[in-house]
Amino acid sequence: MRPLPSVTGSVAVLDRADVDTDQIIPKQFLKRIERTGYGEFLFFDWMKDPDFELHRYPGASILVSGPNFGCGSSREHAAWALEDFGFDVVIAPSFGDIFRTNAVNTGLAPIALPAEQIAQLREAVDAVNELTVDLERLEITSTSGLRIPFELDAHTQETLVHGLDDIARTLMREAEIDAYEATHTARFDTRALPA
Amino acid sequence: MSSSAANPRTLFRKVWDAHVVAEGRDAPSLLYVDLHLVHEVTSPQAFDALRAAGRPVRRPDLTVATMDHNVPTLDGPITDPLARDQLEALRRNCDEFGVRLFGTGSGREGIVHVIGPELGLTQPGLTIVCGDSHTSTHGAFGALAFGIGTSEVGHVLATQTLPQVRPQTMEVRFEGDLPFGLTAKDMVLAAIGQLGVSGGRGHVVEYTGAAVRALSMEGRMTVCNMSIEAGARAGMVAADDTTFAYLEGRPGAPQGAEWEQALDEWRALRTDDGASYDDSVVVDVTTLKPQVTWGTNPGMVLPVDGVVPDPGDYDDPEQREAVERALRYMDLAPGTPLVDVRIDKVFIGSCTNARIEDLRTAASVVAGKRVAAGVQAIVVPGSARVKHQAEEEGLHEVFESAGFEWRRAGCSMCLGMNPDILQPGERCASTSNRNFEGRQGAGGRTHLLSPAMAAAAALTGHFTDVRELG
Ligand code: SF4
């Protein structure tokens, strides 16, 4: 996963609540067994509408949307599609729990901000559409002098900034997993189930 | 057995505490996973990542795979080359990594959330994950079960653990007795209507109350299944004699002395008196009516005798716009009685409502009657075993002579990854769990309801209170 210490770019606004992962990437594209190449299918059905908001923001790397973004299905393809399309950051008042984790594991920064701050941010963007999202300093700034701090837990921040592989980090704690397993007998062996 | 422990804990907290491998300070806790369910859609990239890193599957004995999302439900070979490749990739991966697969034709295949319980692998007190948001289903047994993404699937395959931040807890208490003719689906739809689609975000819900205790395991699974539709991480119901009776004798369940020992442990897995939840919600079911969704998320739901809402009645501009958008998509006019809304298709299936009890209920509604002219109705059993059992009971004949199509097991029209989809503009009465735009096919319109209500709609061609059918 690529490191993401800081992102400077333009903003796309998708002003809707409860954008679900079925909209972000519809089911017909989940049959592919690759992890890349989903960007062209992002918001597939909505993109067919010439008035769809995202058409107004070519080249944007920061997506701003409404509450509960990424609710619904666990498909990580939603995060892959956003990232592959060119987004590095999604800013919303809140996220679906599974989407949030998937985004982090994809190197797409999910940043939760209160609605009032998102309104401020949109105002700044209306004047000059460029923001910097600094994941090391945990703040969003604009050339007009806007400065909005945000929160990320240390683990998430570290993962995103350095592009860390979570599995490698967990495997460093293998001795603890061994110790846990030594005191916990499994209830079944799936391989021994009858045909 | 004392329930007034010095340090009273919720059911969730007991299961959580028993699975913490390492407590996180700055980091999330590392949580041990007892059962990992795998299916074809969210696993290929995870197996690829293992292969690329040269990592084995740490505990194949705690992992089990099935084929469900992509499989055709009509007889004959798979015609979609992408679906076929994805199913073959799962077979190859399971072979290579030593994972037990219940593939198409094994007689044990089916929707992942139907076969886990059916095999007796879903047990009280376990932690269960799957690359699928409806993994919450398994919480019906007092397990902590939640959906994960593909990177996390890889993480569990490699380490049998997951870094997790401990969620909050929420009690959803169903008060009162469920009126005759109502079902678990009506209960959970009403709860989501009350909570909203993000009301449960960040929480593990425990469902309590007499109406939950009175439910069968199938009913409890229906309730827990839809926890994610309220945004919750997981849903749980404390195990009791209903749970134990369901589990006893199943292939994965403990036997003999181990069974007795397990029962002792399982009986202690309930929320202690005096334990508190971070949040609490009461849903009164005494006067509940059959529920039908009218919009494009499961929280947009009304009793069947309701009318389509008017955007003008909403003060909040964001809500008004969401309702307007939903009505436009659903092609519904404000004020239309739901019973006047005509349907084109009926889908009885999915991990929410395709277990044997669901099929029995629907069959009892349609027995001796005929599907309305112009309506296509299909029944897709949740698993090969459910199909087999239903056929032994003659349910397939009841459905077929009423004009339903009787299909092979799979996810089918719940998400339409296989050929079972809605055409643009078609309206469907569906027992599944999501009515998002295009969920069952681009441009398709989905209304969620119970199997009994879906059966009633099939007979009349419009939404109908099943209790008023002659
Ligand atoms: S039946 Fe539907 S919701 Fe359930 S696992 Fe299959 S696709 Fe997902």
XYZ file of C-alpha atoms and ligand atoms in Angstrom:
673
model
C 0.000 0.000 0.000
C 1.344 3.418 -0.928
C 2.230 5.849 1.872
C -0.136 8.812 2.131
C 1.508 11.485 4.271
C -0.327 14.384 2.685
C -2.702 15.068 -0.194
C -3.134 18.319 -2.060
C -5.822 18.438 -4.682
C -9.255 19.535 -5.737
C -12.512 18.513 -4.141
C -15.599 16.766 -5.516
C -18.830 17.223 -3.581
C -21.449 14.476 -3.534
C -24.070 15.991 -1.294
C -26.126 12.940 -0.299
C -26.640 11.003 2.901
C -26.308 7.219 3.182
C -24.369 6.637 -0.045
C -24.246 2.837 -0.017
C -21.575 0.575 -1.467
C -24.064 -0.865 -3.973
C -24.075 2.594 -5.607
C -20.311 3.064 -5.324
C -19.695 -0.182 -7.200
C -22.652 -2.258 -8.429
C -22.655 -6.046 -8.127
C -21.927 -6.869 -11.749
C -18.343 -5.695 -11.238
C -17.689 -7.902 -8.222
C -17.112 -10.954 -10.375
C -13.607 -9.879 -11.273
C -10.903 -11.626 -9.282
C -8.385 -8.786 -9.595
C -7.887 -6.028 -7.099
C -7.304 -3.237 -9.610
C -9.186 -1.602 -12.431
C -12.455 -0.772 -10.662
C -12.213 3.007 -11.169
C -14.028 3.021 -14.499
C -17.052 1.406 -12.830
C -17.295 3.857 -9.937
C -20.910 4.974 -9.360
C -21.693 3.120 -12.575
C -25.448 3.748 -12.659
C -25.296 7.328 -11.373
C -22.524 8.207 -13.853
C -24.956 7.489 -16.725
C -26.855 10.615 -15.689
C -25.199 13.625 -17.379
C -26.288 15.783 -14.413
C -24.570 13.573 -11.831
C -22.539 15.844 -9.544
C -19.241 14.003 -9.950
C -19.081 14.969 -13.640
C -18.447 18.543 -12.495
C -15.152 17.765 -10.789
C -12.710 16.094 -13.160
C -9.394 15.223 -11.563
C -10.560 15.652 -7.961
C -8.608 13.702 -5.352
C -10.740 14.571 -2.324
C -14.378 13.465 -2.099
C -16.761 15.218 0.291
C -20.070 13.512 0.999
C -22.934 13.158 3.490
C -23.361 11.123 6.654
C -23.112 7.327 6.763
C -21.005 7.209 3.598
C -20.250 3.659 2.471
C -23.041 1.968 4.383
C -24.302 -1.452 3.363
C -22.359 -4.258 1.770
C -18.843 -5.154 2.955
C -17.437 -5.095 -0.594
C -13.942 -3.626 -0.388
C -14.305 -3.096 -4.136
C -16.034 0.180 -3.179
C -12.838 1.517 -1.639
C -10.755 0.078 -4.494
C -12.981 1.838 -7.050
C -12.745 5.215 -5.297
C -8.976 4.908 -5.016
C -8.545 3.664 -8.566
C -10.729 6.527 -9.860
C -8.268 8.956 -8.306
C -9.567 9.738 -4.834
C -7.079 9.690 -1.946
C -9.363 11.085 0.741
C -13.072 10.864 1.578
C -14.458 13.423 4.004
C -17.921 12.854 5.514
C -19.716 13.393 8.826
C -19.666 9.605 9.371
C -18.913 6.339 7.592
C -20.290 2.826 7.483
C -18.102 0.817 9.890
C -16.894 -1.789 7.409
C -16.266 0.759 4.663
C -14.120 2.828 6.988
C -11.844 -0.139 7.704
C -11.763 -1.139 4.036
C -10.779 2.388 3.056
C -7.859 2.401 5.480
C -6.727 -1.003 4.215
C -6.871 0.385 0.672
C -4.835 3.491 1.439
C -7.865 5.749 1.044
C -8.127 8.129 4.005
C -11.622 8.280 5.574
C -11.876 11.513 7.532
C -14.896 12.224 9.724
C -15.717 15.890 10.301
C -18.735 17.523 11.918
C -21.257 18.907 9.430
C -20.450 22.536 10.357
C -16.799 22.075 9.485
C -17.710 20.395 6.236
C -19.841 23.453 5.451
C -16.815 25.716 6.129
C -14.683 23.560 3.957
C -17.181 23.680 1.097
C -17.327 27.432 1.354
C -13.559 27.669 0.994
C -13.636 25.266 -1.935
C -16.327 27.329 -3.688
C -13.805 30.181 -3.822
C -10.672 28.221 -4.734
C -10.999 24.489 -5.270
C -7.836 23.243 -3.649
C -7.246 21.714 -0.238
C -4.357 20.075 1.524
C -5.122 17.138 3.785
C -2.090 16.546 5.961
C -2.283 13.119 7.572
C 0.882 13.595 9.605
C -0.271 16.840 11.197
C -3.937 15.824 11.139
C -5.210 19.024 9.607
C -6.900 20.286 6.491
C -5.740 23.621 5.106
C -6.558 25.836 2.172
C -4.640 28.636 0.480
C -7.286 31.035 1.829
C -6.078 30.324 5.353
C -8.681 27.773 6.399
C -7.323 25.344 8.968
C -9.430 22.452 10.242
C -7.940 19.838 12.546
C -9.278 16.272 12.409
C -8.841 13.088 14.391
C -7.535 9.671 13.472
C -6.537 7.011 15.971
C -2.782 6.384 16.070
C -3.020 2.960 14.427
C -5.021 4.262 11.463
C -2.784 7.282 11.074
C 0.334 5.128 11.059
C -1.206 2.707 8.557
C -2.120 5.474 6.131
C 0.922 7.708 6.472
C 3.392 4.860 6.032
C 1.246 2.560 3.872
C 1.745 -0.313 6.336
C 0.671 -3.905 5.850
C -1.559 -4.835 8.775
C -0.840 -8.555 8.402
C 2.911 -8.061 8.787
C 2.279 -6.008 11.929
C 0.063 -8.687 13.443
C 2.514 -11.446 12.578
C 5.061 -9.673 14.746
C 2.774 -10.635 17.621
C 2.647 -14.281 16.617
C 3.918 -15.461 20.003
C 0.838 -13.964 21.631
C -1.428 -15.717 19.141
C 0.391 -19.001 19.835
C -0.098 -18.491 23.565
C -3.794 -17.790 23.110
C -4.276 -20.889 20.997
C -2.414 -23.039 23.525
C -5.118 -22.357 26.117
C -8.149 -22.454 23.819
C -9.236 -25.715 22.245
C -11.200 -25.467 19.047
C -14.778 -26.738 19.119
C -14.575 -28.362 15.709
C -12.412 -29.144 12.732
C -14.171 -28.047 9.560
C -12.072 -30.506 7.585
C -13.578 -33.404 9.535
C -17.196 -32.513 8.747
C -19.103 -35.248 6.927
C -19.521 -34.867 3.182
C -25.591 -19.682 38.847
C -25.414 -16.103 39.945
C -26.291 -13.370 37.541
C -25.513 -10.557 39.950
C -21.765 -10.772 39.485
C -19.517 -8.251 41.207
C -18.553 -6.941 37.819
C -21.685 -7.341 35.706
C -21.056 -7.645 31.982
C -23.129 -7.711 28.833
C -23.298 -10.797 26.644
C -21.203 -8.950 24.063
C -18.551 -8.059 26.612
C -18.240 -11.655 27.786
C -17.634 -12.917 24.274
C -15.300 -10.029 23.481
C -13.228 -10.470 26.650
C -12.792 -14.174 26.005
C -11.264 -13.476 22.592
C -8.811 -10.679 23.241
C -5.388 -12.044 22.332
C -3.649 -8.808 23.180
C -5.150 -5.659 24.607
C -4.485 -2.541 22.605
C -3.218 0.636 24.226
C -2.496 2.899 21.304
C -3.439 0.123 18.927
C -6.719 -1.721 18.521
C -7.118 -4.983 20.426
C -6.184 -8.166 18.637
C -9.285 -10.345 18.578
C -9.183 -14.108 18.002
C -11.516 -15.551 15.357
C -13.133 -18.951 16.039
C -14.812 -19.426 12.686
C -14.053 -17.869 9.317
C -16.646 -18.319 6.575
C -15.491 -17.764 3.011
C -17.340 -17.308 -0.291
C -16.301 -16.717 -3.881
C -16.832 -12.967 -4.226
C -14.775 -11.388 -1.457
C -11.963 -13.952 -1.174
C -9.960 -14.238 -4.434
C -7.880 -11.098 -3.830
C -7.227 -12.215 -0.244
C -5.887 -15.595 -1.358
C -3.801 -13.821 -4.021
C -2.250 -11.625 -1.345
C -1.390 -14.693 0.764
C 0.193 -16.339 -2.219
C 2.197 -13.236 -3.094
C 3.535 -12.999 0.464
C 4.150 -16.746 0.735
C 1.857 -17.046 3.752
C -0.205 -20.154 4.582
C -3.729 -20.225 6.015
C -3.050 -20.356 9.736
C -6.100 -22.383 10.792
C -7.773 -24.189 7.895
C -9.620 -26.228 10.532
C -11.493 -23.067 11.577
C -12.215 -21.995 8.015
C -14.968 -23.164 5.701
C -15.984 -22.035 2.212
C -19.088 -22.228 0.064
C -20.386 -20.984 -3.278
C -23.435 -18.781 -3.128
C -23.406 -15.278 -4.608
C -22.754 -16.176 -8.236
C -24.361 -19.540 -8.692
C -27.200 -19.957 -11.167
C -30.461 -21.217 -9.670
C -31.721 -22.891 -12.821
C -30.405 -26.312 -13.841
C -27.572 -26.459 -16.311
C -24.020 -25.187 -16.548
C -22.835 -21.684 -15.700
C -22.959 -19.566 -18.801
C -21.374 -16.402 -17.392
C -17.609 -16.806 -17.916
C -16.686 -14.290 -15.193
C -18.871 -16.046 -12.618
C -17.417 -19.380 -13.653
C -13.860 -18.079 -13.301
C -14.605 -16.712 -9.856
C -16.122 -20.003 -8.677
C -13.186 -21.910 -10.129
C -10.766 -19.561 -8.398
C -12.404 -20.421 -5.070
C -12.108 -24.135 -5.766
C -8.432 -23.746 -6.686
C -7.706 -21.590 -3.651
C -9.413 -24.005 -1.278
C -7.446 -26.899 -2.762
C -4.156 -25.061 -2.559
C -4.613 -23.750 0.978
C -6.368 -26.805 2.427
C -9.684 -25.087 3.128
C -12.848 -27.190 3.344
C -15.226 -26.224 0.529
C -18.900 -27.030 0.227
C -19.128 -26.316 -3.476
C -21.986 -26.498 -5.919
C -23.212 -30.078 -6.148
C -21.832 -31.117 -2.749
C -25.355 -31.238 -1.335
C -24.228 -28.975 1.502
C -23.764 -25.743 -0.447
C -25.877 -22.693 0.122
C -25.849 -19.123 1.300
C -22.940 -18.788 3.678
C -25.187 -17.535 6.506
C -27.549 -20.441 6.075
C -24.978 -23.224 6.004
C -22.922 -22.083 9.019
C -25.828 -22.635 11.416
C -27.045 -25.663 9.474
C -23.677 -27.388 9.894
C -23.704 -26.626 13.606
C -20.571 -24.475 13.252
C -22.357 -21.351 14.426
C -22.311 -21.756 18.200
C -22.835 -19.564 21.259
C -19.841 -17.596 22.431
C -17.813 -17.901 19.246
C -16.332 -15.073 17.230
C -17.349 -15.471 13.593
C -16.332 -13.385 10.607
C -16.980 -13.487 6.880
C -16.353 -11.143 3.985
C -20.021 -10.292 3.951
C -21.965 -7.706 5.904
C -24.814 -10.066 6.813
C -22.491 -12.145 8.952
C -24.439 -10.521 11.772
C -26.939 -13.367 11.176
C -24.860 -15.743 13.292
C -25.326 -13.549 16.357
C -28.716 -15.243 16.731
C -26.812 -17.998 18.555
C -25.127 -15.675 21.020
C -21.987 -15.500 18.892
C -20.159 -12.276 18.087
C -20.354 -12.244 14.304
C -19.571 -9.432 11.922
C -18.769 -8.696 8.298
C -15.295 -7.757 7.111
C -13.628 -6.546 3.917
C -11.295 -8.468 1.660
C -8.080 -7.151 3.242
C -9.415 -8.360 6.578
C -10.299 -11.733 5.030
C -6.628 -12.022 4.139
C -5.681 -10.933 7.625
C -7.821 -13.627 9.231
C -6.621 -16.303 6.824
C -3.013 -15.465 7.705
C -3.305 -14.796 11.440
C -6.726 -16.065 12.646
C -7.068 -12.674 14.352
C -8.272 -9.173 13.576
C -7.229 -5.823 15.004
C -10.470 -4.394 16.358
C -11.511 -1.357 18.318
C -14.095 -2.440 20.863
C -17.558 -1.324 19.681
C -20.222 0.232 21.891
C -23.221 -1.786 23.004
C -26.901 -1.165 22.375
C -29.934 -2.999 23.685
C -32.922 -3.239 21.397
C -35.723 -4.504 23.583
C -38.846 -5.798 21.862
C -41.630 -5.257 24.340
C -44.985 -6.990 24.311
C -46.272 -10.046 22.488
C -46.090 -10.200 18.722
C -49.641 -10.216 17.291
C -50.783 -13.331 15.451
C -49.661 -13.469 11.830
C -46.625 -11.241 12.324
C -43.052 -12.411 11.977
C -39.459 -11.683 12.875
C -39.097 -9.748 9.621
C -41.813 -7.305 10.675
C -40.065 -6.867 14.026
C -36.690 -6.057 12.552
C -38.050 -3.805 9.796
C -39.961 -1.855 12.436
C -36.799 -1.592 14.554
C -34.799 -0.256 11.581
C -37.600 2.185 10.810
C -37.302 3.445 14.357
C -33.483 3.471 14.549
C -32.774 4.661 11.020
C -30.129 3.183 8.763
C -27.250 4.587 10.767
C -28.743 4.415 14.276
C -26.676 1.372 15.164
C -23.367 2.582 13.732
C -20.373 1.649 15.889
C -22.536 -0.588 18.085
C -23.139 -4.241 18.703
C -26.863 -4.688 19.302
C -28.274 -7.215 21.744
C -31.916 -8.052 21.049
C -33.883 -8.762 24.197
C -37.461 -9.058 25.368
C -40.180 -11.690 25.440
C -40.929 -11.355 21.725
C -37.336 -12.308 20.911
C -37.323 -15.224 23.346
C -40.501 -16.485 21.683
C -38.846 -16.567 18.242
C -37.498 -19.729 16.661
C -33.822 -19.802 15.655
C -34.893 -18.999 12.105
C -36.704 -15.913 13.357
C -33.764 -14.811 15.491
C -31.491 -15.188 12.485
C -33.813 -12.961 10.449
C -33.600 -10.283 13.145
C -29.830 -10.471 13.603
C -29.296 -10.647 9.834
C -30.648 -7.137 9.364
C -28.622 -5.535 12.178
C -26.288 -4.148 9.536
C -29.245 -2.382 7.892
C -29.442 -0.224 11.005
C -25.703 0.310 10.585
C -24.817 -1.927 13.524
C -21.605 -3.919 13.599
C -23.362 -7.038 14.848
C -26.547 -8.275 16.478
C -26.786 -10.847 19.248
C -29.408 -12.895 21.054
C -28.442 -14.771 24.219
C -28.602 -18.523 23.754
C -31.341 -20.515 25.486
C -33.092 -23.874 25.164
C -34.354 -22.916 21.695
C -30.725 -22.457 20.624
C -29.571 -25.706 22.181
C -32.426 -27.701 20.646
C -31.500 -26.326 17.211
C -27.823 -27.178 17.631
C -27.981 -30.610 19.205
C -26.852 -33.375 16.878
C -25.644 -31.085 14.084
C -22.355 -32.163 12.457
C -20.183 -29.383 13.929
C -21.813 -29.319 17.370
C -20.122 -30.900 20.389
C -21.190 -34.460 21.233
C -21.549 -36.509 24.427
C -19.693 -35.194 27.463
C -18.451 -32.223 25.467
C -22.036 -31.276 24.698
C -22.912 -31.217 28.405
C -19.854 -29.130 29.177
C -20.670 -26.756 26.335
C -24.213 -26.307 27.664
C -22.835 -25.212 31.030
C -20.638 -22.617 29.366
C -23.362 -21.425 27.020
C -25.909 -20.937 29.794
C -23.584 -18.412 31.427
C -23.418 -16.402 28.215
C -26.062 -13.807 28.938
C -26.073 -10.253 30.112
C -25.707 -10.063 33.888
C -28.267 -8.245 35.993
C -26.919 -4.777 36.568
C -24.811 -4.672 33.415
C -25.438 -1.580 31.346
C -25.510 -0.875 27.630
C -24.148 2.292 26.074
C -27.518 2.809 24.418
C -31.023 1.411 24.729
C -34.043 1.397 22.454
C -37.486 -0.058 23.068
C -39.623 -1.332 20.199
C -43.201 -2.030 21.219
C -44.577 -4.886 19.142
C -48.014 -5.124 20.764
C -49.744 -3.249 17.955
C -47.240 -3.997 15.206
C -48.602 -4.448 11.686
C -46.956 -6.182 8.714
C -44.165 -3.959 7.384
C -43.342 -3.011 3.783
C -40.546 -0.716 2.628
C -41.477 2.053 0.197
C -38.087 3.692 -0.442
C -34.475 3.012 -1.259
C -33.125 2.032 2.123
C -34.477 -0.395 4.728
C -35.313 2.433 7.136
C -37.913 3.747 4.674
C -40.591 1.409 5.927
C -44.292 1.573 6.847
C -47.105 -0.676 7.993
C -48.916 -2.190 5.023
C -52.001 -0.053 5.682
C -49.869 3.107 5.381
C -49.602 5.556 2.495
C -46.516 6.660 0.577
C -45.089 9.663 2.456
C -45.089 13.233 1.174
C -41.671 14.916 0.992
C -43.442 18.131 1.998
C -44.077 16.635 5.448
C -40.354 16.615 6.268
C -38.855 19.724 7.859
C -35.235 18.699 7.463
C -34.172 19.664 3.909
C -31.712 16.769 3.678
C -34.437 14.273 4.600
C -36.923 15.898 2.245
C -34.483 15.564 -0.608
C -33.747 11.937 0.263
C -37.480 11.139 0.252
C -37.981 12.972 -3.059
C -35.088 11.085 -4.602
C -36.417 7.773 -3.295
C -39.943 8.396 -4.598
C -38.595 9.385 -8.001
C -36.529 6.219 -8.168
C -39.382 4.056 -6.889
C -41.907 5.798 -9.176
C -44.371 6.316 -6.335
C -46.679 9.283 -5.757
C -47.120 10.709 -2.256
C -50.343 9.600 -0.597
C -50.667 6.336 -2.530
C -51.889 3.557 -0.233
C -49.271 0.770 -0.165
C -52.005 -1.783 -0.837
C -52.603 -0.080 -4.207
C -49.010 -0.575 -5.329
C -48.834 -3.320 -7.952
C -45.840 -5.610 -8.349
C -44.200 -7.475 -11.226
C -42.052 -9.991 -9.404
C -41.866 -11.818 -6.102
C -38.626 -13.132 -4.655
C -38.745 -15.458 -1.673
C -35.148 -16.117 -0.747
C -31.879 -14.697 0.697
C -29.966 -15.164 3.931
C -32.705 -13.168 5.673
C -35.660 -15.383 4.795
C -34.896 -18.621 2.939
C -34.751 -21.121 5.757
C -37.181 -23.980 6.137
C -39.531 -22.100 8.452
C -39.722 -19.183 6.008
C -40.635 -21.533 3.180
C -43.227 -23.302 5.307
C -44.868 -19.992 6.201
C -44.970 -18.822 2.592
C -46.259 -22.207 1.419
C -49.088 -22.122 3.941
C -50.221 -18.794 2.476
C -50.185 -19.930 -1.159
C -51.467 -23.485 -0.700
C -54.362 -24.134 -3.086
C -54.215 -20.635 -4.583
C -52.731 -19.090 -7.744
C -50.140 -16.416 -8.387
C -51.824 -13.334 -9.886
C -51.738 -12.976 -13.669
C -48.662 -11.134 -14.896
C -46.629 -11.732 -11.739
C -43.456 -13.828 -11.846
C -42.767 -15.433 -8.488
C -39.700 -17.430 -7.554
C -38.656 -19.332 -4.459
C -34.928 -19.818 -3.918
C -34.101 -21.990 -0.894
C -31.205 -20.779 1.242
C -29.224 -23.977 0.904
C -29.197 -27.341 -0.776
C -30.291 -28.873 2.555
C -33.201 -26.489 2.932
C -34.231 -27.351 -0.633
C -33.989 -31.041 0.113
C -35.983 -30.765 3.326
C -38.647 -28.614 1.681
C -39.011 -31.180 -1.082
C -39.390 -33.970 1.473
C -42.210 -31.966 3.014
C -43.771 -31.418 -0.398
C -43.443 -27.635 -0.230
C -42.073 -27.432 -3.758
C -45.318 -28.924 -5.057
C -47.356 -26.396 -3.107
C -45.337 -23.576 -4.626
C -45.282 -24.988 -8.127
C -48.981 -25.697 -8.274
C -49.586 -22.118 -7.154
C -47.475 -20.931 -10.079
C -44.165 -20.215 -8.311
C -40.840 -21.248 -9.812
C -38.861 -23.554 -7.541
C -35.145 -22.888 -7.885
C -31.760 -24.178 -6.727
C -30.090 -22.649 -3.683
C -28.055 -19.436 -3.756
C -28.153 -15.687 -3.196
C -29.979 -15.214 -6.465
C -32.147 -12.140 -6.827
C -31.103 -10.761 -3.451
C -28.310 -9.018 -5.322
C -28.590 -10.371 -8.839
C -24.996 -11.365 -9.460
C -26.353 -14.442 -11.179
C -28.917 -14.276 -14.023
C -31.851 -13.653 -11.609
C -32.333 -9.901 -11.894
C -35.036 -7.278 -12.208
C -35.403 -5.456 -15.498
C -35.363 -1.640 -15.386
C -38.646 -0.358 -13.954
C -39.780 -3.713 -12.587
C -41.187 -3.735 -9.075
C -40.433 -6.629 -6.749
C -41.827 -7.830 -3.432
C -38.714 -9.334 -1.884
C -37.929 -11.146 1.348
C -34.289 -10.020 1.147
C -32.610 -7.291 3.169
C -31.648 -4.401 0.888
C -33.811 -2.125 -1.236
C -30.957 0.102 -2.394
C -31.214 1.545 -5.905
C -30.445 -1.148 -8.441
C -29.795 -3.789 -5.787
C -31.775 -6.461 -7.643
C -30.910 -5.139 -11.102
C -30.257 -1.678 -12.542
C -33.462 0.361 -12.462
C -35.309 -2.339 -10.507
C -37.531 -1.356 -7.563
C -37.398 -3.428 -4.413
C -39.886 -3.576 -1.557
C -38.801 -5.579 1.479
C -41.292 -7.632 3.450
C -41.758 -10.968 5.211
C -42.186 -14.309 3.413
C -45.878 -14.418 4.378
C -46.390 -10.895 2.998
C -44.431 -11.701 -0.167
C -46.615 -14.758 -0.689
C -49.749 -12.655 -0.214
C -48.508 -10.072 -2.735
C -47.822 -12.844 -5.240
C -51.446 -13.980 -5.009
C -53.092 -10.568 -5.314
C -50.525 -8.756 -7.466
C -50.256 -5.874 -4.988
C -49.247 -5.422 -1.351
C -51.816 -7.075 0.857
C -52.112 -7.634 4.585
C -51.641 -11.388 4.688
C -54.010 -11.576 7.650
C -56.870 -10.341 5.476
C -56.446 -12.971 2.767
C -59.483 -15.211 2.533
S -28.419 -13.647 0.277
Fe -28.046 -11.530 -0.280
S -27.451 -10.487 1.581
Fe -27.318 -12.691 1.950
S -25.193 -13.209 1.570
Fe -26.288 -13.527 -0.342
S -26.160 -11.593 -1.438
Fe -25.552 -11.187 0.679
